[in-house]
Short mmCIF file of C-alpha atoms in Angstrom, two decimals:
data_model
loop_
_atom_site.label_atom_id
_atom_site.label_comp_id
_atom_site.label_asym_id
_atom_site.label_seq_id
_atom_site.Cartn_x
_atom_site.Cartn_y
_atom_site.Cartn_z
CA UNK A 1079 -22.72 -20.33 -13.82
CA UNK A 1080 -20.70 -18.52 -16.09
CA UNK A 1081 -18.93 -15.33 -14.70
CA UNK A 1082 -17.17 -12.39 -16.71
CA UNK A 1083 -15.38 -10.00 -14.52
CA UNK A 1084 -14.18 -6.90 -16.33
CA UNK A 1085 -11.78 -4.15 -15.57
CA UNK A 1086 -9.36 -1.92 -16.28
CA UNK A 1087 -7.67 0.37 -13.33
CA UNK A 1088 -5.66 -0.51 -10.26
CA UNK A 1089 -8.82 0.06 -7.90
CA UNK A 1090 -10.85 -1.87 -9.76
CA UNK A 1091 -8.44 -4.42 -9.65
CA UNK A 1092 -7.78 -4.34 -6.11
CA UNK A 1093 -11.53 -4.52 -4.88
CA UNK A 1094 -12.18 -7.42 -7.42
CA UNK A 1095 -9.03 -9.78 -6.51
CA UNK A 1096 -10.73 -11.15 -3.17
CA UNK A 1097 -13.73 -11.70 -5.28
CA UNK A 1098 -12.09 -13.64 -7.83
CA UNK A 1099 -10.06 -15.61 -5.65
CA UNK A 1100 -12.93 -16.48 -3.86
CA UNK A 1101 -14.85 -17.72 -6.84
CA UNK A 1102 -12.04 -19.75 -7.66
CA UNK A 1103 -12.93 -22.08 -5.01
CA UNK A 1104 -16.38 -22.28 -6.25
CA UNK A 1105 -16.56 -25.60 -8.59
CA UNK A 1106 -19.60 -24.94 -10.35
CA UNK A 1107 -18.68 -21.62 -11.33
CA UNK A 1108 -16.73 -20.86 -14.36
CA UNK A 1109 -14.93 -17.34 -13.71
CA UNK A 1110 -13.58 -15.74 -16.63
CA UNK A 1111 -11.40 -12.19 -16.47
CA UNK A 1112 -11.49 -9.77 -19.04
CA UNK A 1113 -9.19 -6.88 -18.55
CA UNK A 1114 -9.48 -3.32 -20.47
CA UNK A 1115 -5.90 -2.18 -19.34
CA UNK A 1116 -7.51 1.57 -19.18
CA UNK A 1117 -4.37 2.19 -17.02
CA UNK A 1118 -1.56 -0.20 -18.21
CA UNK A 1119 1.21 -0.20 -15.83
CA UNK A 1120 -0.68 0.25 -12.13
CA UNK A 1121 -2.96 -2.54 -13.63
CA UNK A 1122 -0.75 -4.99 -13.85
CA UNK A 1123 1.02 -4.43 -10.67
CA UNK A 1124 -2.07 -5.49 -8.91
CA UNK A 1125 -2.49 -8.42 -11.44
CA UNK A 1126 1.15 -9.97 -10.81
CA UNK A 1127 0.35 -9.58 -7.02
CA UNK A 1128 -2.40 -11.34 -7.09
CA UNK A 1129 -1.68 -13.88 -9.59
CA UNK A 1130 -4.40 -12.96 -11.91
CA UNK A 1131 -3.92 -14.24 -15.30
CA UNK A 1132 -6.84 -12.52 -17.69
CA UNK A 1133 -8.64 -14.60 -20.00
CA UNK A 1134 -8.84 -11.51 -22.38
CA UNK A 1135 -6.54 -8.44 -22.51
CA UNK A 1136 -8.16 -5.30 -24.58
CA UNK A 1137 -4.77 -3.15 -24.41
CA UNK A 1138 -7.13 -0.24 -24.45
CA UNK A 1139 -4.93 2.29 -23.36
CA UNK A 1140 -3.58 5.32 -25.32
CA UNK A 1141 -1.46 8.09 -24.35
CA UNK A 1142 -3.47 11.32 -23.57
CA UNK A 1143 -6.71 9.48 -24.08
CA UNK A 1144 -10.02 11.23 -23.58
CA UNK A 1145 -12.95 9.86 -22.26
CA UNK A 1146 -15.17 10.00 -25.03
CA UNK A 1147 -12.79 7.71 -27.40
CA UNK A 1148 -11.74 5.64 -24.29
CA UNK A 1149 -15.42 4.79 -23.65
CA UNK A 1150 -15.93 3.78 -27.45
CA UNK A 1151 -12.64 2.13 -27.90
CA UNK A 1152 -13.62 0.10 -24.86
CA UNK A 1153 -17.49 -0.85 -25.80
CA UNK A 1154 -16.38 -2.01 -29.04
CA UNK A 1155 -13.63 -4.32 -27.94
CA UNK A 1156 -15.83 -5.59 -25.29
CA UNK A 1157 -18.57 -6.39 -27.32
CA UNK A 1158 -17.02 -9.58 -29.31
CA UNK A 1159 -16.03 -10.68 -25.79
CA UNK A 1160 -19.44 -10.68 -24.90
CA UNK A 1161 -20.75 -12.14 -27.80
CA UNK A 1162 -18.16 -15.33 -27.77
CA UNK A 1163 -17.99 -15.81 -24.11
CA UNK A 1164 -21.79 -15.26 -23.61
CA UNK A 1165 -22.02 -14.96 -19.84
CA UNK A 1166 -24.70 -15.51 -17.49
CA UNK A 1167 -23.75 -12.53 -15.86
CA UNK A 1168 -21.04 -9.55 -16.10
CA UNK A 1169 -19.30 -8.51 -13.11
CA UNK A 1170 -18.47 -4.64 -12.63
CA UNK A 1171 -16.74 -2.59 -9.84
CA UNK A 1172 -16.81 0.86 -8.94
CA UNK A 1173 -17.32 3.88 -11.17
CA UNK A 1174 -14.78 3.96 -13.90
CA UNK A 1175 -15.16 4.31 -17.88
CA UNK A 1176 -14.41 0.63 -18.19
CA UNK A 1177 -17.27 -0.40 -15.59
CA UNK A 1178 -19.73 2.07 -17.34
CA UNK A 1179 -18.45 0.63 -20.89
CA UNK A 1180 -18.70 -2.93 -19.83
CA UNK A 1181 -22.23 -2.44 -18.09
CA UNK A 1182 -23.71 -0.73 -21.11
CA UNK A 1183 -22.60 -3.40 -23.73
CA UNK A 1184 -23.48 -6.09 -21.42
CA UNK A 1185 -27.08 -4.46 -20.94
CA UNK A 1186 -27.22 -3.98 -24.85
CA UNK A 1187 -26.70 -7.63 -25.23
CA UNK A 1188 -29.44 -8.79 -22.62
CA UNK A 1189 -26.77 -9.69 -20.10
CA UNK A 1190 -27.53 -8.88 -16.16
CA UNK A 1191 -24.79 -6.82 -14.42
CA UNK A 1192 -23.64 -7.37 -10.91
CA UNK A 1193 -22.31 -3.99 -9.32
CA UNK A 1194 -19.65 -4.30 -6.70
CA UNK A 1195 -19.22 -1.05 -4.93
CA UNK A 1196 -22.76 0.09 -5.66
CA UNK A 1197 -24.55 3.38 -4.18
CA UNK A 1198 -21.73 5.69 -3.50
CA UNK A 1199 -23.13 9.19 -3.81
CA UNK A 1200 -22.25 12.81 -3.46
CA UNK A 1201 -25.00 14.11 -5.80
CA UNK A 1202 -22.97 16.42 -7.51
CA UNK A 1203 -22.23 15.29 -11.32
CA UNK A 1204 -18.94 17.36 -11.51
CA UNK A 1205 -17.40 15.75 -8.29
CA UNK A 1206 -16.07 13.40 -8.83
CA UNK A 1207 -15.73 13.56 -12.53
CA UNK A 1208 -16.70 11.39 -14.59
CA UNK A 1209 -17.37 8.70 -11.55
CA UNK A 1210 -20.43 10.29 -9.90
CA UNK A 1211 -22.50 10.08 -13.27
CA UNK A 1212 -20.87 6.74 -13.96
CA UNK A 1213 -21.92 5.32 -10.84
CA UNK A 1214 -25.28 5.85 -11.12
CA UNK A 1215 -25.78 5.26 -14.96
CA UNK A 1216 -24.32 1.74 -13.80
CA UNK A 1217 -26.98 1.66 -11.34
CA UNK A 1218 -29.41 1.95 -13.69
CA UNK A 1219 -28.21 -1.19 -15.62
CA UNK A 1220 -27.65 -3.40 -12.94
CA UNK A 1221 -29.97 -6.14 -11.46
CA UNK A 1222 -27.56 -6.77 -8.63
CA UNK A 1223 -26.30 -4.24 -6.37
CA UNK A 1224 -23.50 -4.92 -3.75
CA UNK A 1225 -23.69 -1.81 -1.39
CA UNK A 1226 -20.28 -1.42 0.88
CA UNK A 1227 -22.46 0.06 3.85
CA UNK A 1228 -25.74 0.67 5.15
CA UNK A 1229 -25.46 4.44 3.66
CA UNK A 1230 -24.86 3.12 -0.01
CA UNK A 1231 -27.74 1.28 0.38
CA UNK A 1232 -29.80 4.11 1.65
CA UNK A 1233 -28.69 5.91 -1.20
CA UNK A 1234 -29.94 3.04 -3.67
CA UNK A 1235 -33.18 2.59 -1.87
CA UNK A 1236 -34.24 6.43 -2.70
CA UNK A 1237 -33.56 5.77 -6.40
CA UNK A 1238 -36.13 3.00 -6.67
CA UNK A 1239 -33.65 1.09 -8.90
CA UNK A 1240 -34.50 -2.12 -9.94
CA UNK A 1241 -32.95 -5.77 -8.39
CA UNK A 1242 -31.46 -6.92 -5.51
CA UNK A 1243 -29.24 -4.81 -2.99
CA UNK A 1244 -27.01 -6.33 -0.58
CA UNK A 1245 -24.66 -4.46 1.87
CA UNK A 1246 -21.27 -6.47 1.80
CA UNK A 1247 -18.73 -4.48 3.21
CA UNK A 1248 -16.15 -3.01 0.71
CA UNK A 1249 -14.14 -5.75 -0.87
CA UNK A 1250 -11.17 -3.26 -0.73
CA UNK A 1251 -10.70 -4.16 3.04
CA UNK A 1252 -10.83 -8.06 2.12
CA UNK A 1253 -7.43 -6.89 -0.36
CA UNK A 1254 -6.07 -4.86 2.46
CA UNK A 1255 -6.01 -8.02 4.54
CA UNK A 1256 -4.54 -10.33 1.88
CA UNK A 1257 -1.82 -7.78 1.39
CA UNK A 1258 -1.21 -7.21 5.25
CA UNK A 1259 -0.70 -11.01 5.56
CA UNK A 1260 1.88 -10.96 2.80
CA UNK A 1261 4.13 -8.06 3.84
CA UNK A 1262 4.76 -8.68 7.62
CA UNK A 1263 6.08 -6.09 9.88
CA UNK A 1264 6.59 -2.39 8.83
CA UNK A 1265 9.85 -1.29 9.83
CA UNK A 1266 9.57 1.37 12.56
CA UNK A 1267 9.46 5.27 11.65
CA UNK A 1268 12.01 7.62 12.82
CA UNK A 1269 10.54 8.37 16.50
CA UNK A 1270 12.11 12.45 15.91
CA UNK A 1271 9.71 12.56 12.66
CA UNK A 1272 6.30 13.06 11.72
CA UNK A 1273 5.36 11.25 8.58
CA UNK A 1274 3.11 12.60 5.93
CA UNK A 1275 1.68 10.78 3.42
CA UNK A 1276 0.21 12.36 0.30
CA UNK A 1277 -1.67 11.26 -2.90
CA UNK A 1278 -3.41 13.63 -5.35
CA UNK A 1279 -4.72 12.45 -8.52
CA UNK A 1280 -8.59 13.38 -9.36
CA UNK A 1281 -9.29 15.50 -12.40
CA UNK A 1282 -10.75 18.42 -10.03
CA UNK A 1283 -7.61 18.73 -8.60
CA UNK A 1284 -6.06 19.61 -11.60
CA UNK A 1285 -4.78 23.54 -11.87
CA UNK A 1286 -5.37 25.87 -9.32
CA UNK A 1287 -6.27 23.42 -6.64
CA UNK A 1288 -3.42 21.41 -7.03
CA UNK A 1289 -1.39 24.42 -6.45
CA UNK A 1290 -3.40 25.56 -3.44
CA UNK A 1291 -2.68 21.74 -2.03
CA UNK A 1292 1.12 22.63 -3.00
CA UNK A 1293 1.12 25.82 -0.53
CA UNK A 1294 -0.31 23.76 2.62
CA UNK A 1295 2.57 21.23 1.86
CA UNK A 1296 4.89 24.08 1.74
CA UNK A 1297 3.59 25.52 4.81
CA UNK A 1298 3.75 21.98 6.73
CA UNK A 1299 7.37 21.27 5.66
CA UNK A 1300 8.37 24.24 7.41
CA UNK A 1301 7.87 22.18 10.52
CA UNK A 1302 11.40 20.55 11.31
CA UNK A 1303 9.47 17.27 12.29
CA UNK A 1304 7.68 16.14 9.07
CA UNK A 1305 8.66 14.23 6.51
CA UNK A 1306 6.15 14.66 3.36
CA UNK A 1307 6.11 11.77 0.92
CA UNK A 1308 3.99 11.52 -2.35
CA UNK A 1309 3.74 8.90 -4.55
CA UNK A 1310 2.95 10.04 -7.88
CA UNK A 1311 0.33 9.16 -10.33
CA UNK A 1312 1.29 8.85 -13.71
CA UNK A 1313 -1.47 11.12 -15.19
CA UNK A 1314 0.29 13.65 -17.03
CA UNK A 1315 -2.67 16.45 -16.27
CA UNK A 1316 -1.63 16.73 -12.95
CA UNK A 1317 1.74 18.61 -13.62
CA UNK A 1318 4.82 18.19 -11.48
CA UNK A 1319 4.82 17.64 -7.79
CA UNK A 1320 5.37 20.01 -5.59
CA UNK A 1321 8.79 20.95 -4.19
CA UNK A 1322 7.89 20.25 -0.52
CA UNK A 1323 7.42 17.25 -0.82
CA UNK A 1324 9.73 14.03 -1.67
CA UNK A 1325 8.60 12.77 -5.00
CA UNK A 1326 8.21 8.97 -5.15
CA UNK A 1327 7.36 7.39 -8.21
CA UNK A 1328 4.12 5.04 -8.54
CA UNK A 1329 4.39 2.44 -6.07
CA UNK A 1330 3.25 -0.80 -5.99
CA UNK A 1331 0.37 -2.13 -3.51
CA UNK A 1332 2.73 -3.46 -0.93
CA UNK A 1333 5.01 -0.21 -0.93
CA UNK A 1334 2.27 1.57 -0.56
CA UNK A 1335 0.41 -0.65 1.99
CA UNK A 1336 3.94 -0.27 3.98
CA UNK A 1337 3.64 3.81 3.99
CA UNK A 1338 0.17 3.95 5.00
CA UNK A 1339 0.97 1.81 7.97
CA UNK A 1340 3.80 3.99 8.77
CA UNK A 1341 1.89 7.33 8.34
CA UNK A 1342 0.92 9.67 11.32
CA UNK A 1343 -1.52 11.91 8.75
CA UNK A 1344 -2.61 10.97 5.48
CA UNK A 1345 -3.46 13.77 2.65
CA UNK A 1346 -5.41 12.38 -0.01
CA UNK A 1347 -8.20 12.74 -2.83
CA UNK A 1348 -8.69 9.01 -3.29
CA UNK A 1349 -11.92 7.28 -2.18
CA UNK A 1350 -9.91 3.78 -1.67
CA UNK A 1351 -7.31 5.15 0.33
CA UNK A 1352 -10.09 6.85 2.77
CA UNK A 1353 -11.21 3.32 3.58
CA UNK A 1354 -7.91 1.83 3.85
CA UNK A 1355 -6.76 4.34 6.20
CA UNK A 1356 -10.07 3.93 8.40
CA UNK A 1357 -9.17 0.40 8.51
CA UNK A 1358 -5.61 1.22 9.68
CA UNK A 1359 -6.39 3.66 12.29
CA UNK A 1360 -4.89 6.55 10.31
CA UNK A 1361 -6.22 10.21 10.31
CA UNK A 1362 -7.14 11.57 6.84
CA UNK A 1363 -7.34 14.99 5.38
CA UNK A 1364 -9.33 14.58 2.05
CA UNK A 1365 -8.30 16.76 -0.38
CA UNK A 1366 -11.73 17.25 -1.98
CA UNK A 1367 -14.63 19.47 -1.77
CA UNK A 1368 -16.96 16.64 -1.46
CA UNK A 1369 -16.96 12.92 -0.73
CA UNK A 1370 -19.17 9.65 -1.48
CA UNK A 1371 -17.66 7.79 1.82
CA UNK A 1372 -19.11 10.05 4.86
CA UNK A 1373 -18.41 7.33 7.30
CA UNK A 1374 -15.03 8.49 8.38
CA UNK A 1375 -15.86 12.06 8.74
CA UNK A 1376 -18.57 11.25 10.81
CA UNK A 1377 -16.55 9.16 13.07
CA UNK A 1378 -14.03 11.87 13.80
CA UNK A 1379 -11.39 9.99 11.47
CA UNK A 1380 -11.29 12.19 8.39
CA UNK A 1381 -11.82 16.15 7.78
CA UNK A 1382 -13.46 17.27 4.34
CA UNK A 1383 -10.49 20.28 3.68
CA UNK A 1384 -10.93 20.50 -0.14
CA UNK A 1385 -7.87 22.51 -1.45
CA UNK A 1386 -8.28 25.26 1.16
CA UNK A 1387 -4.80 25.62 2.70
CA UNK A 1388 -5.48 27.09 5.75
CA UNK A 1389 -8.04 23.91 6.26
CA UNK A 1390 -5.22 21.52 5.32
CA UNK A 1391 -2.76 22.77 7.43
CA UNK A 1392 -5.21 23.06 10.29
CA UNK A 1393 -6.50 19.63 10.04
CA UNK A 1394 -3.35 17.95 9.65
CA UNK A 1395 -1.35 19.82 12.78
CA UNK A 1396 -4.31 19.17 14.97
CA UNK A 1397 -3.34 15.51 14.43
CA UNK A 1398 0.41 15.87 14.30
CA UNK A 1399 0.51 17.92 17.40
CA UNK A 1400 -1.69 15.60 19.37
CA UNK A 1401 -4.73 18.14 19.81
CA UNK A 1402 -6.80 15.36 18.48
CA UNK A 1403 -5.74 12.04 19.25
CA UNK A 1404 -5.82 9.30 16.05
CA UNK A 1405 -8.47 7.31 15.22
CA UNK A 1406 -8.84 3.86 16.30
CA UNK A 1407 -8.68 1.30 13.94
CA UNK A 1408 -12.37 0.98 12.50
CA UNK A 1409 -14.42 -1.54 10.36
CA UNK A 1410 -16.69 1.25 8.99
CA UNK A 1411 -15.67 0.57 5.70
CA UNK A 1412 -15.55 -3.80 5.97
CA UNK A 1413 -14.86 -6.41 7.81
CA UNK A 1414 -12.57 -8.24 5.49
CA UNK A 1415 -15.52 -10.47 4.46
CA UNK A 1416 -17.02 -8.64 1.55
CA UNK A 1417 -15.59 -11.14 -0.99
CA UNK A 1418 -17.79 -14.01 0.73
CA UNK A 1419 -20.86 -12.25 0.53
CA UNK A 1420 -20.70 -11.07 -2.86
CA UNK A 1421 -20.26 -14.92 -3.95
CA UNK A 1422 -22.91 -16.01 -2.16
CA UNK A 1423 -25.13 -13.54 -3.84
CA UNK A 1424 -23.91 -14.25 -6.90
CA UNK A 1425 -24.82 -17.78 -6.51
CA UNK A 1426 -27.99 -17.20 -4.54
CA UNK A 1427 -27.07 -18.62 -1.20
CA UNK A 1428 -28.11 -16.73 1.98
CA UNK A 1429 -26.25 -13.70 2.93
CA UNK A 1430 -24.85 -12.44 6.20
CA UNK A 1431 -25.06 -8.70 5.66
CA UNK A 1432 -22.16 -6.59 7.15
CA UNK A 1433 -23.10 -4.69 10.05
CA UNK A 1434 -20.24 -1.92 10.56
CA UNK A 1435 -18.69 -1.21 14.10
CA UNK A 1436 -19.15 -5.06 15.18
CA UNK A 1437 -16.06 -5.43 15.72
CA UNK A 1438 -14.45 -3.86 18.80
CA UNK A 1439 -11.12 -1.14 17.84
CA UNK A 1440 -8.69 -3.98 19.54
CA UNK A 1441 -10.30 -6.74 17.46
CA UNK A 1442 -9.88 -4.80 14.39
CA UNK A 1443 -6.43 -3.87 15.41
CA UNK A 1444 -5.32 -7.37 15.56
CA UNK A 1445 -6.66 -8.26 12.17
CA UNK A 1446 -4.54 -5.42 10.51
CA UNK A 1447 -1.44 -5.56 12.77
#
């Protein structure tokens, strides 16, 4: 079997890395990698960490790139790669412009598509934008869907899609375990300070919502018992970091995982951070009006606060002050064996599907400590 995995952003690289590593151990598979470099710097950090050497690099990123130009450029550059490699299947991950372009280019050439992290839905086309539309379009093209959770599989079942669906867990949890295995123990935090970790980069957060989030951080910063750290995303549309937070440059994967382990509360609009925080037992205030990852909310480990300062501050302080106890580490999004299940499904082997909450909190805590 000849597989071509195509990706272009840091989250895609993180979640495909464990799958690519597992494929390297399959002698009957020729596994090749094409990166579009939709995000250049952040992508390269992950490639270096996981020792992934792409076979093809399309170098498609442009300053202030628009979505239409990026989509057209990536499709145009992928097409000759598909014609030359002639893979038996293309593998894409998630919901980026790269994933949509790769799936569409493969579809036009009659090449089957496998979709990793399939079935996540808000059913609101503008949130997240453009990801919600991207992943739904990819689902129409793919014939092999790797749903991370039972809820994601239920979404796919309701859409009457073609092809097979497997519940695998999220491979991002596999990647988290790989990182934890390499970085060792995290230095103890200052017991006199509570650490609030903030990430914010989505297009829906630009402008007025970002200013409102800054107002919430200003209120939290008045507390003498908190430090607020804000690793910056390089997206120029986001604007300057709120002055109440300690702005950090974009962090590599190991450094960011270390910060998550130290954090007392995480404020984020990132989907991947929601998953990783649940695995680490960190409470999350979600800086969005809707999320395609409801499992942590249902478990009481996350609160959907949007950009409303009162909701953000109220949720954060409930955890900071111990009014609500911190959540236990959870396998709600994965147990660390998603890559094995995905590779088995790609090769037509029987798949032992992921069942969440099968690990006791103490057992999962051991895996992530």
